[in-house]
mmCIF file of C-alpha atoms in Angstrom:
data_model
loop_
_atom_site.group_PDB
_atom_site.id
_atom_site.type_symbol
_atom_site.label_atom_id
_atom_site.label_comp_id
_atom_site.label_asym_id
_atom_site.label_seq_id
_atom_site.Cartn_x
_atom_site.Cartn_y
_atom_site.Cartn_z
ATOM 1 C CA UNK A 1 169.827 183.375 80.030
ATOM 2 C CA UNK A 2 166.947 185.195 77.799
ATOM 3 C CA UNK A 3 164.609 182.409 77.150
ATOM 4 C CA UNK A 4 161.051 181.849 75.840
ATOM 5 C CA UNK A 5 159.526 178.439 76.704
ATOM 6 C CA UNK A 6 155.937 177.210 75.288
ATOM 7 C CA UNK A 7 153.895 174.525 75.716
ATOM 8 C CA UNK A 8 152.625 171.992 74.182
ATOM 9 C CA UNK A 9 154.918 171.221 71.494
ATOM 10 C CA UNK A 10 151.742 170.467 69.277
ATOM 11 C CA UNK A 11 148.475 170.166 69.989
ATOM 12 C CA UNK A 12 145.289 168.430 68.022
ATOM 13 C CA UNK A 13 142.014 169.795 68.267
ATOM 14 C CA UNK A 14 138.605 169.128 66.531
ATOM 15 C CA UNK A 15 137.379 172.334 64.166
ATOM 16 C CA UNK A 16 135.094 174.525 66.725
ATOM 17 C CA UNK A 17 136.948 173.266 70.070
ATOM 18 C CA UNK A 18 138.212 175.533 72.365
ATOM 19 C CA UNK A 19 142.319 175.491 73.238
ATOM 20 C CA UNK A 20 144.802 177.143 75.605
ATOM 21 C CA UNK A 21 148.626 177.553 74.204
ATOM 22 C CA UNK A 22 150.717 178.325 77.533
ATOM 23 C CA UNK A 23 154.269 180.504 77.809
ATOM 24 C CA UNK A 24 157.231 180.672 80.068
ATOM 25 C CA UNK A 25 160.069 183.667 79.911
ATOM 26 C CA UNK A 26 162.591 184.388 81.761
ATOM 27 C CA UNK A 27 163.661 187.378 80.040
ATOM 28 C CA UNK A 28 164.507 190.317 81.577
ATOM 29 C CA UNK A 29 164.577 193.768 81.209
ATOM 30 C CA UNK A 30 161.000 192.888 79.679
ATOM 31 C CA UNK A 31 159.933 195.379 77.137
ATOM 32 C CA UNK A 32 156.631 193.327 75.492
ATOM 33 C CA UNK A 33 155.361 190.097 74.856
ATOM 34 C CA UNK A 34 153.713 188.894 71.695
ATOM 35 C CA UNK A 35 152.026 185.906 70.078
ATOM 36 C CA UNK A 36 152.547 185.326 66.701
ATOM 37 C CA UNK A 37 150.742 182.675 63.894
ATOM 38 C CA UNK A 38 152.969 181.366 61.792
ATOM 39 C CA UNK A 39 151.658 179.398 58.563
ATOM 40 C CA UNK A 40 153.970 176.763 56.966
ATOM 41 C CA UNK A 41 156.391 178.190 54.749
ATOM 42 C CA UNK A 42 155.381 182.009 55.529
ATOM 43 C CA UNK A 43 156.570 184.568 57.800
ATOM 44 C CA UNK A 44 155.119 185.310 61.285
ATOM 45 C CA UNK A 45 152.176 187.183 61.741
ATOM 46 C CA UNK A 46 151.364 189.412 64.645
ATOM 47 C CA UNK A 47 148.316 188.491 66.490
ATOM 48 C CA UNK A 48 148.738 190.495 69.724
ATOM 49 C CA UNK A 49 151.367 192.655 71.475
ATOM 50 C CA UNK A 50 151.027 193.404 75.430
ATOM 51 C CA UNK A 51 153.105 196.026 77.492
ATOM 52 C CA UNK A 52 153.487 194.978 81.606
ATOM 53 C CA UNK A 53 150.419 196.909 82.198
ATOM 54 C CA UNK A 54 147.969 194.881 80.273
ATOM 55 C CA UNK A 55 146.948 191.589 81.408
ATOM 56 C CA UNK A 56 144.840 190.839 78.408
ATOM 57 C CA UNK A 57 144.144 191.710 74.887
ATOM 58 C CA UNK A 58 141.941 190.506 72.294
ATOM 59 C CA UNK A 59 142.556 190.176 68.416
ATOM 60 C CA UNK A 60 139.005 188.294 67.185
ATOM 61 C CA UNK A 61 138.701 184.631 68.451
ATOM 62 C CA UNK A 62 141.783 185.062 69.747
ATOM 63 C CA UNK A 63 142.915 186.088 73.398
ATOM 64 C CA UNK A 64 146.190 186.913 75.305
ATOM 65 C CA UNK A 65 146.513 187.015 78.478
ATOM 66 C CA UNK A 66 149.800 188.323 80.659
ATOM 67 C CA UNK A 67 151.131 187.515 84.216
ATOM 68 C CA UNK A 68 154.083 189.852 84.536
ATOM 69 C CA UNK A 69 154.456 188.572 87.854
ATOM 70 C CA UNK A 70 154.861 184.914 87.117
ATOM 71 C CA UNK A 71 156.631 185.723 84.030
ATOM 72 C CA UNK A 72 153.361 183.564 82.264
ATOM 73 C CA UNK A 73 151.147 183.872 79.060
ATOM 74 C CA UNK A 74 148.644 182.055 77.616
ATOM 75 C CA UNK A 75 146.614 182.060 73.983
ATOM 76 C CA UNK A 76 143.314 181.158 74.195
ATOM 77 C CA UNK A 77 141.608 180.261 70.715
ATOM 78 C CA UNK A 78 138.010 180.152 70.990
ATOM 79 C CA UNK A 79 135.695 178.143 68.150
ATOM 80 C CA UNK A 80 139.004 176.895 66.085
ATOM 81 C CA UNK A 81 138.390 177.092 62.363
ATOM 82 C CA UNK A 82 140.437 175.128 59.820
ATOM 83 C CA UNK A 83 142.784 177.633 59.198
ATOM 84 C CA UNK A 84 143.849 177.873 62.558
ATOM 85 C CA UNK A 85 146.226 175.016 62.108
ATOM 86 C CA UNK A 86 149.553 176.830 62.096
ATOM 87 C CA UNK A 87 152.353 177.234 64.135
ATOM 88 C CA UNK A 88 151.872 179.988 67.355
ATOM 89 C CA UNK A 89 155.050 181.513 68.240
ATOM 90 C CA UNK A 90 155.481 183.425 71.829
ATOM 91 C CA UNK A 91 157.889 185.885 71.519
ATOM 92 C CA UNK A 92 158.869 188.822 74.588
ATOM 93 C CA UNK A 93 160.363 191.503 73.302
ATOM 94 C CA UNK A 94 164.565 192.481 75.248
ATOM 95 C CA UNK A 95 164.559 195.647 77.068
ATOM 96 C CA UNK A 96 167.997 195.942 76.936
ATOM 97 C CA UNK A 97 170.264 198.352 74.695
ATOM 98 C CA UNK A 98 169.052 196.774 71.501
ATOM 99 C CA UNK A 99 165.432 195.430 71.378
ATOM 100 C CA UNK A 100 165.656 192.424 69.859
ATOM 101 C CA UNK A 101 162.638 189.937 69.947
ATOM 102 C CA UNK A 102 163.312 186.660 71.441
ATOM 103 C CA UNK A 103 161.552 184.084 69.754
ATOM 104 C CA UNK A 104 160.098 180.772 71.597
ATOM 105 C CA UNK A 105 159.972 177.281 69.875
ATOM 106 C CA UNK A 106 155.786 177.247 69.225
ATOM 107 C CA UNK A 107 153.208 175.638 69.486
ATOM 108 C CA UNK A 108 151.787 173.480 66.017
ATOM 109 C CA UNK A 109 148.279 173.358 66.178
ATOM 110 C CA UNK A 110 146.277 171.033 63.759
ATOM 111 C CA UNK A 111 142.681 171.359 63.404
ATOM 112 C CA UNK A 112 140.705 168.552 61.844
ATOM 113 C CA UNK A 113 137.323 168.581 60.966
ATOM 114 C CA UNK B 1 155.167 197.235 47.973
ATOM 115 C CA UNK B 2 153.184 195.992 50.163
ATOM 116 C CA UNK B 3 155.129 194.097 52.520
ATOM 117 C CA UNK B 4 158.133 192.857 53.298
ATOM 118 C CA UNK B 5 159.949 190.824 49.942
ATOM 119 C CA UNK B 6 162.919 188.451 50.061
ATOM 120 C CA UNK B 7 164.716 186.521 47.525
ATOM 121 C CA UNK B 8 164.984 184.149 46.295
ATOM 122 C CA UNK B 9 162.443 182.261 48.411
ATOM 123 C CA UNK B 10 164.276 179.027 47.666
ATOM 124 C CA UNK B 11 168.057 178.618 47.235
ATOM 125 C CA UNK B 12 170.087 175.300 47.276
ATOM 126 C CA UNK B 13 173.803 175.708 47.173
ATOM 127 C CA UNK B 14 176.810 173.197 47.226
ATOM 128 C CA UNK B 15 179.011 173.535 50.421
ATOM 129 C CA UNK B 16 181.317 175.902 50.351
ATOM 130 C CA UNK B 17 179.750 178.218 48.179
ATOM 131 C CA UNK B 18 179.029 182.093 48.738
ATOM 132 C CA UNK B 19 175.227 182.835 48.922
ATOM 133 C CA UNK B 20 173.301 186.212 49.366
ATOM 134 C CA UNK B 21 170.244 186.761 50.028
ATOM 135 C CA UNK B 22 167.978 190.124 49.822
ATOM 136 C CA UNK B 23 165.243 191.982 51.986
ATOM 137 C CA UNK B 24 163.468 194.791 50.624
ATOM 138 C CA UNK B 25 161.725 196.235 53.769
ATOM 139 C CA UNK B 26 158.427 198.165 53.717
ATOM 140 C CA UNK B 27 159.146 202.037 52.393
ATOM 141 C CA UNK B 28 160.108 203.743 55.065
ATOM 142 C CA UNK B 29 160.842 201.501 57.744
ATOM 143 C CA UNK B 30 163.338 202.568 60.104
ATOM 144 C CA UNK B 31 164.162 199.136 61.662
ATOM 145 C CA UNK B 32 165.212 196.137 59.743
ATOM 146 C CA UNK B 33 165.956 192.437 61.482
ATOM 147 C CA UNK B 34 167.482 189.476 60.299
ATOM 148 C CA UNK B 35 166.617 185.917 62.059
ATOM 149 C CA UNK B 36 167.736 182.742 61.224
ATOM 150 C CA UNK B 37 165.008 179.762 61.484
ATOM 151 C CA UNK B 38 165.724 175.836 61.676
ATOM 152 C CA UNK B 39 163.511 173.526 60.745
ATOM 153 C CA UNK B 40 161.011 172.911 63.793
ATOM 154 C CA UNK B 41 162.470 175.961 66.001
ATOM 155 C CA UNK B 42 161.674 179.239 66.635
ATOM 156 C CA UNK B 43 163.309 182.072 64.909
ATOM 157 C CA UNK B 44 166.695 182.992 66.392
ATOM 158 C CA UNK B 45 167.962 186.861 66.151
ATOM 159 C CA UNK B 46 171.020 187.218 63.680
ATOM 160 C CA UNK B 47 171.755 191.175 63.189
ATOM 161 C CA UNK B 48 169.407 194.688 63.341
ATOM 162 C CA UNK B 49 170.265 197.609 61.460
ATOM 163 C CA UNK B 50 168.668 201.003 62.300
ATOM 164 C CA UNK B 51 168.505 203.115 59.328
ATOM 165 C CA UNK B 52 171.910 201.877 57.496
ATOM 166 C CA UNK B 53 173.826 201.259 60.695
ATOM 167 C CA UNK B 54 174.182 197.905 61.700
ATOM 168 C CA UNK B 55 173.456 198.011 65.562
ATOM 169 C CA UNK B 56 173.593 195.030 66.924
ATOM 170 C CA UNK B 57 174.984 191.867 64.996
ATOM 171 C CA UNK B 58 175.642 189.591 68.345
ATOM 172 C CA UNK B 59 173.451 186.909 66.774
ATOM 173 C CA UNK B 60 175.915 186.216 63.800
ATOM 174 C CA UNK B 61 176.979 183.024 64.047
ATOM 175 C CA UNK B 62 180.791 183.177 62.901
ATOM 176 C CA UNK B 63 182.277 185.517 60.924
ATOM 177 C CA UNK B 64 181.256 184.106 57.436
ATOM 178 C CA UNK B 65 178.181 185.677 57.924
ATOM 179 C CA UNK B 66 177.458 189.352 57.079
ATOM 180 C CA UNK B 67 175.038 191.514 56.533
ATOM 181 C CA UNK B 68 175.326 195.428 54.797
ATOM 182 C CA UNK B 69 172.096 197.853 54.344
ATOM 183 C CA UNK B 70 174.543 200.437 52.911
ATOM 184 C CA UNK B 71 171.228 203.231 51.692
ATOM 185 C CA UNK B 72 169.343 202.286 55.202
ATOM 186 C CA UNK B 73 166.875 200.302 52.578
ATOM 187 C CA UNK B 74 167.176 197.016 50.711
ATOM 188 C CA UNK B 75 169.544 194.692 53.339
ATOM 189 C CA UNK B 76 171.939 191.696 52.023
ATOM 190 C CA UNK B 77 172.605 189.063 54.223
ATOM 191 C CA UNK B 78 175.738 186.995 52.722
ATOM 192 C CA UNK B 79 176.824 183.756 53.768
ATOM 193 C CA UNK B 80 180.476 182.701 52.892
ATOM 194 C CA UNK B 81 181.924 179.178 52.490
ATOM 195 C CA UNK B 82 178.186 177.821 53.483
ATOM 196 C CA UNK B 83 178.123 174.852 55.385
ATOM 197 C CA UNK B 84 175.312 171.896 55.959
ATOM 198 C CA UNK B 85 175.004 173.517 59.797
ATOM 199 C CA UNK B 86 173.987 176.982 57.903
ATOM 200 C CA UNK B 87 170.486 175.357 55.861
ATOM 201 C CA UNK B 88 167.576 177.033 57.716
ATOM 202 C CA UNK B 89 165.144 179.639 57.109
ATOM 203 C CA UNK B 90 166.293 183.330 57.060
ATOM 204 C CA UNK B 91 163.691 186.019 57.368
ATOM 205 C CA UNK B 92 163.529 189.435 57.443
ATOM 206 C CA UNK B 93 161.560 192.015 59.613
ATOM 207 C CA UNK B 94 161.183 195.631 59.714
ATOM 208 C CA UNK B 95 159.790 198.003 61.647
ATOM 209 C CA UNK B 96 158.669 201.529 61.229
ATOM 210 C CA UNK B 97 160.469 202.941 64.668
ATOM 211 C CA UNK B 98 163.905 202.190 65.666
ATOM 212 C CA UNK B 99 164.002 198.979 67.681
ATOM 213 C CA UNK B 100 160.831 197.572 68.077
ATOM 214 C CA UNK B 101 159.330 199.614 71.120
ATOM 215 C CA UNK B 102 155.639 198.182 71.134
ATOM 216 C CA UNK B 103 155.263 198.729 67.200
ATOM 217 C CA UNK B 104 154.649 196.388 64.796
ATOM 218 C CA UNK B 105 157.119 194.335 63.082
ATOM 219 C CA UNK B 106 156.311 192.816 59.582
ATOM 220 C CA UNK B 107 157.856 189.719 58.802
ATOM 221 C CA UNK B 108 159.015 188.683 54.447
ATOM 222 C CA UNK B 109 157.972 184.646 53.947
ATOM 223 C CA UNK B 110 161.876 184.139 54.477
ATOM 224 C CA UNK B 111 164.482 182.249 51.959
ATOM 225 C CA UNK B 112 165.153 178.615 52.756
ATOM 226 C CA UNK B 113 168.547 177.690 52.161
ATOM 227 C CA UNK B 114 169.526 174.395 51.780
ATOM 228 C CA UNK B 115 173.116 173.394 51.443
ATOM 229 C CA UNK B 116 174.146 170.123 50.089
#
C-alpha cells in the first residue's frame, strides 16, 4: 500500500531552536516528494518539491533533504520564528497512471517564545 | 483571482441533507484536485479532473459523492444524503499542467463541513 509516514506527531520548540521533521514512504512508482506548511484553518503551502535526483533543496530557513534509496526525508528548520508553528505535511507525489499526491499525517510544530 | 477560492468556507448541514461545494481554480489551470481532510489527518485524494474530464475519481468514498467541472473551470463537489462520517475539510488544488509532474500545485483554504 501507497503510504506516507512522518514523525513526530508534534513537536515543541523554543523560538530560534533548530528542529528536524523526519519521513517514511513506501510509495512506489515515485514521481516527487514534497513538504508542505500548513497553517490552521488554511490550505497547504508548498515549501519544497524534489525529483529522485536531488538529495537536497533549500527554500530560506528551510531545508529538504531526500534518500531515494531508503525511501527517507527529512525538514530541517533552522532559527524557528513564531510563525513557524504550523502543521508540515510530507507528501510524495504517485507515478502511476494518474499522479495523485499522497498526503502524510504531519508534523504540528509549536514555537514558543 | 489570485488563487485558488472555495465556498463557502464554512457549511453546517443536518444529516441527510444535499450539500455542494465550489472551487474556482487559478485561470488557466489545467489540473484540478479534490481532497478530503479530517480533523488531525493528512489530506486524503478524492477525484482529479484534467481539463473537464474527470480522470481519476478512485478516492470517492461511496457513490453519494460527486464531483462535475463541466467548462474544464469552476469544479462542484456534491455530497448527497450527508452523513456525520462525511464532516471534514474539503480542499481544492490545481495545477497548471496535467497531473502534477514536478509543478506546482496551489491549494484554496478548503470548506469545513460539519454535519449534525
Amino acid at each position: 500500500k501507497n503510504q506516507v509516514e512522518q514523525s513526530p506527531q508534534s513537536l515543541i520548540i523554543l523560538e530560534g531552536k533548530n528542529c528536524t521533521l523526519q519521513c517514511n514512504y513506501t510509495v512506489s512508482p515515485f514521481s516527487n516528494l514534497r513538504w508542505y506548511k500548513q497553517d490552521t484553518g488554511r490550505g497547504p503551502v508548498s515549501l519544497t518539491i524534489m525529483t529522485f535526483s536531488e538529495n537536497t533543496k533549500s527554500n530560506g530557513r528551510y531545508t529538504a533533504t531526500l534518500d531515494a534509496d531508503t525511501k527517507q526525508s527529512s525538514l530541517h528548520i533552522t532559527a524557528s520564528q513564531l510563525s513557524d508553528s504550523a502543521s508540515y505535511i510530507c507528501v510524495v507525489e504517485y507515478g502511476g497512471a494518474t499522479n495523485k499526491l499522497i498526503f502524510g499525517t504531519g508534523t504540528l510544530l509549536a514555537v514558543q517564545p | 483571482g489570485a488563487g485558488v477560492s472555495q465556498s463557502p468556507r464554512y457549511k453546517v448541514a443536518k444529516r441527510g441533507q444535499d450539500v455542494a461545494l465550489r472551487c474556482d481554480p487559478i485561470s488557466g489551470h489545467v489540473s484540478l484536485f479534490w481532497y478530503q481532510q479530517a480533523l488531525g489527518q493528512g489530506p486524503e485524494f478524492l477525484t482529479y479532473f484534467q481539463n473537464e474530464a474527470q480522470l481519476d475519481k478512485s478516492g470517492l468514498p461511496s457513490d453519494r459523492f460527486f464531483a462535475e467541472r463541466p467548462e474544464g473551470s469552476v469544479s462542484t463537489l456534491k455530497i448527497q444524503r450527508t452523513q456525520q462520517e462525511d464532516s471534514a475539510v474539503y480542499l481544492c488544488a490545481s495545477s497548471f499542467t496535467g497531473g502534477y509532474m514536478n509543478t506546482e500545485a496551489f491549494f484554496g483554504q478548503g470548506t469545513r463541513l460539519t454535519v449534525v
